[in-house]
Structure formats: C-alpha cells, structure tokens
Coordinates of C-alpha atoms and ligand atoms in Angstrom, one line a residue:
M1 CA -37.1 3.2 -11.6
P2 CA -35.5 5.5 -14.2
G3 CA -33.0 4.1 -16.7
R4 CA -32.9 0.7 -18.2
N5 CA -32.9 -2.5 -16.3
F6 CA -29.5 -4.1 -16.4
L7 CA -30.4 -7.7 -17.4
F8 CA -27.6 -9.9 -16.3
V9 CA -29.4 -13.2 -15.7
P10 CA -28.1 -16.0 -17.8
G11 CA -31.2 -15.9 -20.0
P12 CA -33.4 -14.4 -21.1
T13 CA -30.7 -12.2 -22.4
N14 CA -30.8 -8.7 -23.9
V15 CA -32.7 -8.7 -27.2
P16 CA -30.8 -6.4 -29.6
D17 CA -32.9 -3.4 -30.9
R18 CA -32.4 -4.8 -34.5
V19 CA -34.1 -8.0 -33.4
L20 CA -36.9 -6.2 -31.6
R21 CA -37.6 -4.1 -34.7
A22 CA -37.5 -7.2 -36.9
M23 CA -40.1 -8.8 -34.7
H24 CA -42.4 -5.8 -34.9
V25 CA -44.3 -7.1 -37.9
A26 CA -47.9 -7.3 -39.0
M27 CA -49.2 -10.8 -38.8
E28 CA -49.3 -12.7 -42.1
D29 CA -50.7 -15.9 -43.5
H30 CA -48.3 -18.7 -42.5
R31 CA -49.6 -20.8 -45.4
S32 CA -49.0 -18.1 -48.0
S33 CA -46.8 -18.9 -51.0
S34 CA -44.3 -16.3 -49.8
F35 CA -43.9 -17.7 -46.3
P36 CA -41.2 -20.3 -47.3
A37 CA -38.9 -17.5 -48.4
L38 CA -38.7 -16.5 -44.7
T39 CA -38.6 -20.0 -43.2
K40 CA -36.5 -22.2 -45.5
P41 CA -33.2 -20.2 -45.1
L42 CA -33.7 -20.4 -41.3
F43 CA -33.3 -24.1 -41.3
T44 CA -30.1 -23.9 -43.4
D45 CA -28.6 -21.1 -41.4
L46 CA -29.3 -22.7 -38.0
K47 CA -27.1 -25.6 -39.1
K48 CA -24.2 -23.2 -39.2
V49 CA -24.8 -22.4 -35.5
F50 CA -24.8 -26.0 -34.6
R51 CA -21.8 -26.6 -36.9
T52 CA -23.4 -29.4 -38.8
E53 CA -23.8 -30.5 -42.4
T54 CA -25.9 -33.6 -41.8
G55 CA -28.1 -32.6 -38.8
Q56 CA -31.7 -31.6 -39.2
C57 CA -32.9 -28.5 -37.3
F58 CA -36.3 -28.1 -35.7
I59 CA -38.0 -24.9 -34.5
F60 CA -40.7 -25.8 -31.9
P61 CA -42.8 -23.5 -30.0
G62 CA -41.7 -23.9 -26.4
S63 CA -38.5 -23.5 -24.5
G64 CA -35.3 -25.5 -23.8
T65 CA -37.3 -27.9 -21.6
G66 CA -39.6 -28.7 -24.5
G67 CA -36.5 -29.4 -26.5
W68 CA -35.4 -32.0 -24.0
E69 CA -38.8 -33.7 -24.2
A70 CA -38.8 -33.6 -28.0
S71 CA -35.4 -35.2 -28.1
L72 CA -36.1 -38.0 -25.7
T73 CA -39.6 -38.9 -26.9
N74 CA -38.8 -38.9 -30.6
T75 CA -35.8 -41.3 -30.3
L76 CA -36.3 -43.6 -27.3
S77 CA -38.7 -46.2 -25.9
P78 CA -40.2 -46.8 -22.4
G79 CA -37.6 -48.6 -20.2
D80 CA -34.6 -47.6 -22.4
K81 CA -31.5 -47.1 -20.4
V82 CA -29.8 -43.7 -20.6
L83 CA -26.6 -42.6 -18.9
S84 CA -26.4 -39.2 -17.4
A85 CA -24.6 -37.1 -14.7
R86 CA -26.2 -34.7 -12.3
F87 CA -24.0 -31.8 -11.4
G88 CA -26.4 -28.9 -11.2
Q89 CA -30.1 -27.9 -11.4
F90 CA -30.5 -28.3 -15.1
S91 CA -28.9 -31.7 -15.3
H92 CA -31.1 -32.6 -12.4
L93 CA -34.2 -31.4 -14.2
W94 CA -33.4 -33.3 -17.4
I95 CA -32.8 -36.5 -15.5
E96 CA -36.1 -36.0 -13.7
M97 CA -37.9 -35.6 -17.0
A98 CA -36.3 -38.8 -18.4
L99 CA -37.5 -40.6 -15.3
R100 CA -41.0 -39.2 -15.6
L101 CA -41.1 -40.3 -19.2
G102 CA -40.3 -43.9 -18.1
L103 CA -36.7 -44.1 -19.1
D104 CA -34.2 -46.1 -16.9
V105 CA -31.6 -43.5 -15.9
Q106 CA -28.1 -44.5 -14.8
N107 CA -27.1 -41.4 -13.0
L108 CA -23.5 -40.5 -12.1
E109 CA -23.9 -38.3 -9.1
T110 CA -21.3 -35.6 -9.3
E111 CA -20.5 -32.7 -7.0
W112 CA -22.1 -29.4 -8.0
G113 CA -19.3 -27.2 -9.4
E114 CA -17.7 -30.1 -11.2
A115 CA -18.2 -31.0 -14.9
A116 CA -19.6 -34.2 -16.4
P117 CA -17.2 -36.9 -15.2
V118 CA -15.6 -38.1 -18.4
E119 CA -13.7 -41.0 -16.8
R120 CA -16.7 -42.4 -15.0
I121 CA -18.7 -42.1 -18.2
A122 CA -16.0 -44.1 -20.0
E123 CA -16.1 -46.7 -17.2
A124 CA -19.9 -47.0 -17.3
L125 CA -19.9 -47.5 -21.1
T126 CA -17.1 -50.0 -21.0
A127 CA -18.9 -51.9 -18.3
D128 CA -22.0 -52.0 -20.5
A129 CA -20.9 -54.9 -22.6
Q130 CA -24.5 -55.7 -23.7
H131 CA -24.9 -52.1 -25.0
Q132 CA -28.0 -51.6 -22.9
I133 CA -27.3 -47.8 -22.7
K134 CA -29.1 -46.2 -25.6
A135 CA -28.1 -42.6 -25.0
V136 CA -25.7 -40.5 -23.0
M137 CA -27.4 -37.2 -21.9
I138 CA -25.1 -34.3 -20.9
V139 CA -25.6 -30.7 -20.1
H140 CA -22.9 -28.9 -21.9
N141 CA -23.0 -25.7 -19.9
E142 CA -24.6 -26.1 -16.5
T143 CA -26.1 -22.7 -16.0
A144 CA -26.8 -23.3 -12.3
T145 CA -23.1 -23.6 -11.4
G146 CA -21.3 -21.9 -14.3
V147 CA -19.6 -25.1 -15.4
T148 CA -18.8 -26.2 -19.0
S149 CA -18.3 -29.9 -19.7
D150 CA -15.9 -31.2 -22.3
I151 CA -18.3 -32.8 -24.9
G152 CA -15.4 -33.6 -27.3
A153 CA -13.7 -35.6 -24.5
I154 CA -17.0 -37.5 -23.8
R155 CA -17.3 -38.3 -27.5
K156 CA -13.7 -39.6 -27.5
A157 CA -14.5 -41.8 -24.4
M158 CA -17.6 -43.2 -26.2
D159 CA -15.6 -44.0 -29.2
A160 CA -12.8 -45.5 -27.2
A161 CA -15.3 -47.7 -25.4
R162 CA -16.7 -48.7 -28.9
H163 CA -20.2 -48.0 -27.5
P164 CA -23.0 -47.3 -30.0
A165 CA -25.1 -45.1 -27.6
M166 CA -26.4 -41.8 -29.0
L167 CA -25.1 -38.6 -27.5
Y168 CA -27.6 -36.0 -26.4
V169 CA -26.4 -32.5 -25.4
D170 CA -28.2 -29.7 -23.7
G171 CA -26.6 -26.7 -25.2
V172 CA -29.3 -24.3 -23.9
S173 CA -26.7 -21.9 -22.5
S174 CA -23.8 -22.7 -24.8
I175 CA -24.8 -23.1 -28.4
G176 CA -24.2 -19.8 -30.3
A177 CA -22.0 -18.4 -27.5
I178 CA -19.3 -21.0 -26.9
D179 CA -17.7 -23.6 -29.1
F180 CA -20.2 -26.3 -30.1
R181 CA -19.5 -28.9 -32.8
M182 CA -22.4 -31.1 -33.7
D183 CA -20.7 -33.1 -36.5
E184 CA -17.2 -33.3 -35.1
W185 CA -18.4 -34.5 -31.7
K186 CA -21.0 -36.7 -33.3
V187 CA -23.8 -35.3 -31.2
D188 CA -27.2 -36.9 -32.0
C189 CA -29.6 -34.5 -30.3
A190 CA -28.6 -30.9 -29.5
V191 CA -31.0 -28.6 -27.7
T192 CA -31.1 -24.9 -27.3
G193 CA -33.7 -22.2 -26.6
A194 CA -34.4 -18.9 -28.2
Q195 CA -33.7 -16.7 -25.2
K196 CA -30.0 -17.3 -24.6
A197 CA -27.2 -16.9 -27.1
L198 CA -29.7 -16.4 -29.9
M199 CA -30.8 -13.1 -28.3
L200 CA -34.5 -13.7 -28.8
P201 CA -37.4 -13.5 -26.4
P202 CA -38.3 -16.9 -24.9
G203 CA -40.7 -19.0 -26.9
A204 CA -38.8 -21.4 -29.1
A205 CA -37.0 -24.7 -28.6
I206 CA -34.4 -25.1 -31.2
I207 CA -33.1 -28.6 -31.8
C208 CA -30.7 -30.3 -34.1
V209 CA -30.9 -34.0 -34.7
S210 CA -28.4 -36.4 -36.4
P211 CA -29.5 -38.9 -39.1
K212 CA -28.7 -41.7 -36.6
A213 CA -31.2 -40.3 -34.0
L214 CA -33.8 -39.7 -36.8
A215 CA -33.3 -43.4 -37.8
A216 CA -33.7 -44.4 -34.1
G217 CA -36.9 -42.6 -34.1
E218 CA -38.4 -45.1 -36.6
H219 CA -38.6 -47.6 -33.7
A220 CA -39.0 -45.2 -30.7
K221 CA -42.1 -46.0 -28.8
L222 CA -42.3 -43.2 -26.2
K223 CA -45.5 -41.3 -26.7
R224 CA -45.4 -38.0 -28.5
A225 CA -47.8 -35.8 -30.4
Y226 CA -47.2 -32.1 -30.5
F227 CA -43.4 -32.6 -30.5
E228 CA -43.4 -35.3 -33.3
F229 CA -40.4 -34.8 -35.5
K230 CA -42.0 -36.4 -38.5
D231 CA -44.8 -33.9 -38.6
Q232 CA -42.2 -31.1 -38.6
I233 CA -40.1 -32.8 -41.3
N234 CA -43.0 -33.3 -43.6
Q235 CA -44.0 -29.6 -43.4
N236 CA -40.6 -27.9 -43.0
A237 CA -39.4 -29.4 -46.2
S238 CA -41.6 -27.0 -48.1
G239 CA -41.2 -24.1 -45.6
Y240 CA -44.3 -24.7 -43.5
F241 CA -45.1 -25.9 -40.1
P242 CA -47.6 -28.5 -38.8
Y243 CA -49.3 -25.8 -36.7
T244 CA -49.3 -22.1 -36.4
P245 CA -45.7 -20.9 -35.9
S246 CA -44.9 -17.7 -34.0
V247 CA -44.4 -15.4 -37.0
P248 CA -42.5 -12.7 -35.0
M249 CA -40.2 -15.3 -33.6
L250 CA -39.2 -16.4 -37.1
Y251 CA -38.5 -12.8 -38.2
G252 CA -36.5 -12.3 -35.0
L253 CA -34.5 -15.5 -35.6
R254 CA -33.7 -14.3 -39.1
E255 CA -32.3 -11.1 -37.7
S256 CA -30.4 -12.7 -34.8
L257 CA -28.8 -15.2 -37.1
A258 CA -27.8 -12.3 -39.4
I259 CA -26.2 -10.5 -36.4
L260 CA -24.3 -13.6 -35.4
F261 CA -23.0 -14.2 -38.9
E262 CA -22.0 -10.5 -39.4
E263 CA -19.8 -10.8 -36.3
G264 CA -18.7 -14.3 -37.2
L265 CA -19.3 -17.3 -35.0
D266 CA -15.7 -17.6 -34.0
N267 CA -15.6 -14.0 -33.1
V268 CA -18.8 -14.4 -31.1
H269 CA -17.1 -17.2 -29.1
A270 CA -13.9 -15.2 -28.7
R271 CA -16.0 -12.2 -27.4
H272 CA -17.7 -14.4 -24.8
H273 CA -14.4 -15.8 -23.7
R274 CA -12.9 -12.3 -23.4
L275 CA -15.9 -10.9 -21.5
A276 CA -16.0 -13.9 -19.1
G277 CA -12.3 -13.4 -18.4
G278 CA -13.0 -9.9 -17.2
V279 CA -15.8 -11.1 -14.9
R280 CA -13.5 -13.8 -13.5
A281 CA -10.8 -11.1 -12.9
A282 CA -13.4 -9.1 -11.0
V283 CA -14.5 -12.1 -8.8
K284 CA -10.9 -12.7 -8.0
A285 CA -10.3 -9.1 -7.0
W286 CA -13.3 -9.2 -4.7
G287 CA -11.7 -12.1 -3.0
L288 CA -14.6 -14.4 -3.8
E289 CA -14.7 -17.9 -5.4
L290 CA -16.6 -19.2 -8.3
C291 CA -18.8 -22.3 -7.9
A292 CA -16.8 -24.0 -10.7
K293 CA -14.1 -26.0 -9.1
S294 CA -11.5 -25.9 -11.8
P295 CA -10.5 -23.2 -14.3
H296 CA -10.8 -25.9 -16.9
W297 CA -14.5 -25.9 -16.3
Y298 CA -15.1 -22.1 -16.1
S299 CA -18.1 -21.1 -18.2
D300 CA -17.8 -18.3 -20.7
T301 CA -21.5 -17.6 -20.5
V302 CA -22.3 -17.5 -16.8
S303 CA -20.3 -17.0 -13.6
A304 CA -21.7 -18.4 -10.4
V305 CA -20.2 -16.4 -7.5
M306 CA -20.1 -18.0 -4.0
V307 CA -20.9 -15.5 -1.2
P308 CA -19.3 -15.7 2.2
A309 CA -21.0 -17.9 4.7
H310 CA -22.4 -15.0 6.8
V311 CA -24.3 -13.6 3.8
K312 CA -27.4 -14.8 1.9
S313 CA -26.9 -14.4 -1.8
D314 CA -30.6 -13.4 -2.1
D315 CA -29.7 -10.2 -0.2
V316 CA -27.2 -9.3 -2.9
M317 CA -29.7 -9.9 -5.6
S318 CA -32.4 -8.1 -3.8
A319 CA -30.2 -5.0 -3.3
A320 CA -29.0 -5.2 -6.9
Y321 CA -32.6 -5.2 -8.2
K322 CA -34.3 -2.9 -5.9
R323 CA -31.6 -0.2 -5.5
Y324 CA -29.7 -0.4 -8.8
N325 CA -32.1 -2.0 -11.3
L326 CA -29.7 -4.8 -11.9
S327 CA -31.0 -8.3 -12.4
L328 CA -28.6 -11.1 -11.3
G329 CA -29.3 -14.8 -11.5
A330 CA -30.3 -16.6 -8.3
G331 CA -28.7 -19.6 -6.7
L332 CA -30.9 -22.6 -7.6
S333 CA -32.0 -25.6 -5.5
K334 CA -29.1 -26.6 -3.3
M335 CA -27.2 -23.5 -4.2
A336 CA -30.0 -21.2 -3.1
G337 CA -28.7 -18.5 -0.8
K338 CA -25.1 -19.6 -1.5
L339 CA -24.3 -18.0 -4.8
F340 CA -25.5 -15.5 -7.3
R341 CA -25.0 -15.6 -11.0
I342 CA -23.8 -13.1 -13.5
G343 CA -24.9 -14.0 -17.0
H344 CA -22.6 -12.8 -19.7
L345 CA -24.0 -14.2 -22.9
G346 CA -25.7 -12.7 -25.9
D347 CA -25.8 -9.1 -27.0
L348 CA -23.3 -7.5 -24.6
N349 CA -19.9 -5.8 -24.5
E350 CA -17.3 -4.6 -22.0
L351 CA -19.1 -1.4 -21.0
M352 CA -22.4 -3.1 -20.3
L353 CA -20.6 -5.6 -18.1
L354 CA -18.7 -2.9 -16.3
G355 CA -22.1 -1.4 -15.3
A356 CA -23.2 -4.8 -14.1
L357 CA -20.0 -5.4 -12.1
A358 CA -20.3 -1.9 -10.5
G359 CA -23.9 -2.7 -9.5
T360 CA -22.8 -6.0 -8.2
E361 CA -20.1 -4.4 -6.1
M362 CA -22.5 -1.9 -4.6
A363 CA -25.1 -4.6 -3.9
M364 CA -22.5 -6.8 -2.3
R365 CA -21.5 -4.0 0.0
D366 CA -25.1 -3.3 0.9
A367 CA -25.5 -7.0 1.7
G368 CA -22.5 -7.0 4.1
I369 CA -19.7 -8.3 1.9
A370 CA -16.6 -6.2 2.4
V371 CA -15.5 -5.6 -1.1
K372 CA -13.4 -2.6 -2.0
P373 CA -15.4 -0.2 -4.3
G374 CA -14.1 -0.4 -7.8
S375 CA -11.9 -3.4 -7.2
G376 CA -13.8 -5.7 -9.5
V377 CA -14.4 -3.0 -12.1
G378 CA -10.7 -2.1 -12.1
A379 CA -9.6 -5.7 -12.4
A380 CA -12.0 -6.3 -15.3
E381 CA -10.8 -3.1 -17.0
E382 CA -7.2 -4.2 -16.6
F383 CA -8.0 -7.6 -18.0
W384 CA -9.7 -6.3 -21.1
H385 CA -7.0 -3.6 -21.5
D386 CA -4.4 -6.4 -21.5
A387 CA -6.5 -8.6 -23.8
A388 CA -6.8 -5.7 -26.3
S389 CA -3.1 -4.9 -26.2
A390 CA -2.2 -8.5 -26.8
A391 CA -4.6 -8.7 -29.7
S392 CA -3.1 -5.6 -31.4
A393 CA 0.5 -6.4 -30.7
P394 CA 2.6 -7.0 -33.8
V395 CA 3.0 -10.7 -34.7
A396 CA 6.6 -12.0 -34.5
A397 CA 8.1 -14.1 -37.2
A398 CA 7.2 -17.3 -35.5
G399 CA 3.5 -16.2 -35.5
V400 CA 3.6 -15.5 -31.8
R401 CA 2.3 -12.1 -30.7
V402 CA 5.0 -10.0 -29.0
K403 CA 4.1 -7.8 -26.1
A404 CA 3.6 -4.1 -27.1
Ligands
PLP1 N1 -30.9 -26.3 -19.7 C1 -30.1 -25.3 -19.3 C2 -28.7 -25.5 -19.3 C3 -30.7 -24.1 -19.0 O1 -29.9 -23.1 -18.6 C4 -32.1 -23.9 -19.0 C5 -32.7 -22.7 -18.6 O2 -32.1 -21.7 -18.1 C6 -32.9 -25.0 -19.4 C7 -32.2 -26.2 -19.8 C8 -34.3 -24.9 -19.4 O3 -34.7 -24.1 -20.5 P1 -36.1 -23.3 -20.5 O4 -36.2 -22.5 -19.3 O5 -35.9 -22.5 -21.8 O6 -37.1 -24.3 -20.6

C-alpha cells in the first residue's frame, strides 16, 4: 500500500529518523578501549529517565518480559510471598510468571478497567503482621486497558502500614512518557522496554534497581544465569557487558535519550498528557466509552476504546489496517473483540494523531459503528486549540493564566 503505515499500537512505537540513522552503524569491537565512551554515559543518563540518584540501571538484551524475570529472579527466593493485583493482560502475565518461577502470589483480583486497588493493598499489608510479603508487584500503566495506577499512593500505603516489602513496578508503557519517580516513590525494581517511550526498536529490557533490592539479591535463591545482575554490574562498571551487546541498540539509545533531554522530560510528559486529552475528546465525540472506569485512571500513553456490543473490535482494526494502512492495538484476552487501542506514546504530535483519528473514524464506520465523519477529529482539534490558547494566555498577577 502506498504511503507510510500509521503505527498507532502502544508499542512498538515510531522510531524517529534520527534514531534510525544513529543505529545505522558499522559493527565494532565491543571490547575495544573506545567502547566505554559510548556505554558509560548511557547508564548515567538512563537514571534521569527513571528519576533516580541511587538506583542502578541495567540494559539487557530482551524485552519488557525479560525485565520482569530479571527483577524477580535476582531479588527473591522460591516460595517467597509477593502481593499483586490483576487488572489487565500485562498484570496477569507478570503474575503468571511469578507463579511459574515458584513464588507464592497473593493476588488481589480487580476488575479490568480499574487501577491497582490502593486500599486493598494497604489492608493486605497491614494484615501481614509477620511481614511474609517480600514484594509488591504493580503494573504502572496497564497497556491492555489504558489504565494508570497511582504508584505514589501505593508507596504511601506501604509506608503507612510500616511494611518493609520491596516495591516492583512495571513501567513498560509509562517510563519516559508519563511521570515516574523511582527515588521519591522508593521503587525497588522498575522495568521498561526499548520499544515504547524510548522510541527504539524492540530488543532491550531496561531496568533500574534500588540499593535495597540489590542487597536483597545477596540472599535471593531463585535460579538465574543470563539475567544475573552481578555479572552486569561487574562488567558495566568499566563500560562493558558480560556478553555481546546489541551495538546498534546502544547507539540508538544514546540518540533517543538525547531527543528526550532536548525536549525535556517534563515537556515530554506534558506532551503526552495533551495528546491523550485530544484522543479522549475524540472518543467522547464518537459517543464511545474508554475501558478505564474513572478519569483519575486515564492513561496518557494508550486509550482502550470500547466498541458497541453489535460490533467486533477486530473488524475495526482489520478495516483500519487493510484499507487505510493504520495499525491499531487489539483487545487482549478477555477484552478481545470488545475494544481496540490507540497508542499515543513516543515520537508523535497532534497532526500524526489526527491522521490516526481520521483513519479510526473511517474504519469504525466500515465496521458498522455510526460515528459522524470528522466528529472525533474536530473534537481533538478543538481540545488542542483550547490547550494551546490556554498555554499562551498572559499570566495574571496571581500566577493564574487568564483566558485569551
Ligand atoms: N508490561 C506492559 C505494561 C506492556 O505493555 C508490555 C508489552 O506491551 C509488557 C509488559 C511486555 O513487554 P514485552 O512485550 O516488551 O516483553
């Protein structure tokens, strides 16, 4: 099909041309004396994305799933109890992995579309007087349902319960796109992947680990080999890796971090918030609902749009892809057929999203959803126009922006 594919799945995301060019390199000796000049700054710069001074960052070959495994196996022992909540496909998969690894999972079953249940987490921790729970595992942004959980509130609940459990956060579709604070929230293991907010091709699991979790690793008995933190620490200190790293990935990461810092992380977060607001305005104008059950939980990186009962969301996605070269995210597992997802993270702007929204409108009509042509596009335009006017309005004496 002529023209570019409109890639609006919530990862892999669009890779900026700058990153593609940076990755287009001849191979080089990863044990050369000049290699650390490339790699050492990456570890320092990644810490800025996780917002940590004390955490240690790791770059493993793999993907987010490998990051989950590395976090669990390096810090826990067989039979250790972990507390988690299942509220979407990714929290489900992480819990399944923990079970497969031989951990004892206390799962707080939660309706899909809701966020991690802070009060029930607090109750579970308070009830655990013997401190059997070694870790709390939470998916920050549940990509399957477009729901963002309040990790700061979970940290407060843990502190209020005076519980020493570690806090593990899946930030695969949040870190680098929406607010994430490793140190302030006292996160012990944070996991992301290359192909989401970092705007890289898939192929790296990027993890940040607190000193507390590293210390727990001294006694952790779960089996691990390829994902051993210690092997990485020993080699990374001098800028090397325990095995052959993906050289293009490292060059790409250097460029993607540069792009993020040029825009400024706070601005990146603000852009995602603004773009998500436009998508939500479009969904409202279409007369449809998001899977996320409360505005408080709306994700700024992915919107999961429920389709009317008489329609299969796969038909929307199929029309979008086959007729308009637009890739939308599928409904996963128990949401299959019920929703489609619009990813809005990474390297994108208003006009790119307007194209995706226009394609989604056409595909929805093709699949039998009676949306008014241009209604969502118009609502998003209106939203962004208002946001731009508000941002450029003069600031009143009290520091409050006045309407232009
Ligand atoms: N966690 C979340 C929140 C995700 O969105 C994904 C993938 O989309 C994963 C984990 C799994 O990551 P990967 O597919 O990179 O292994």
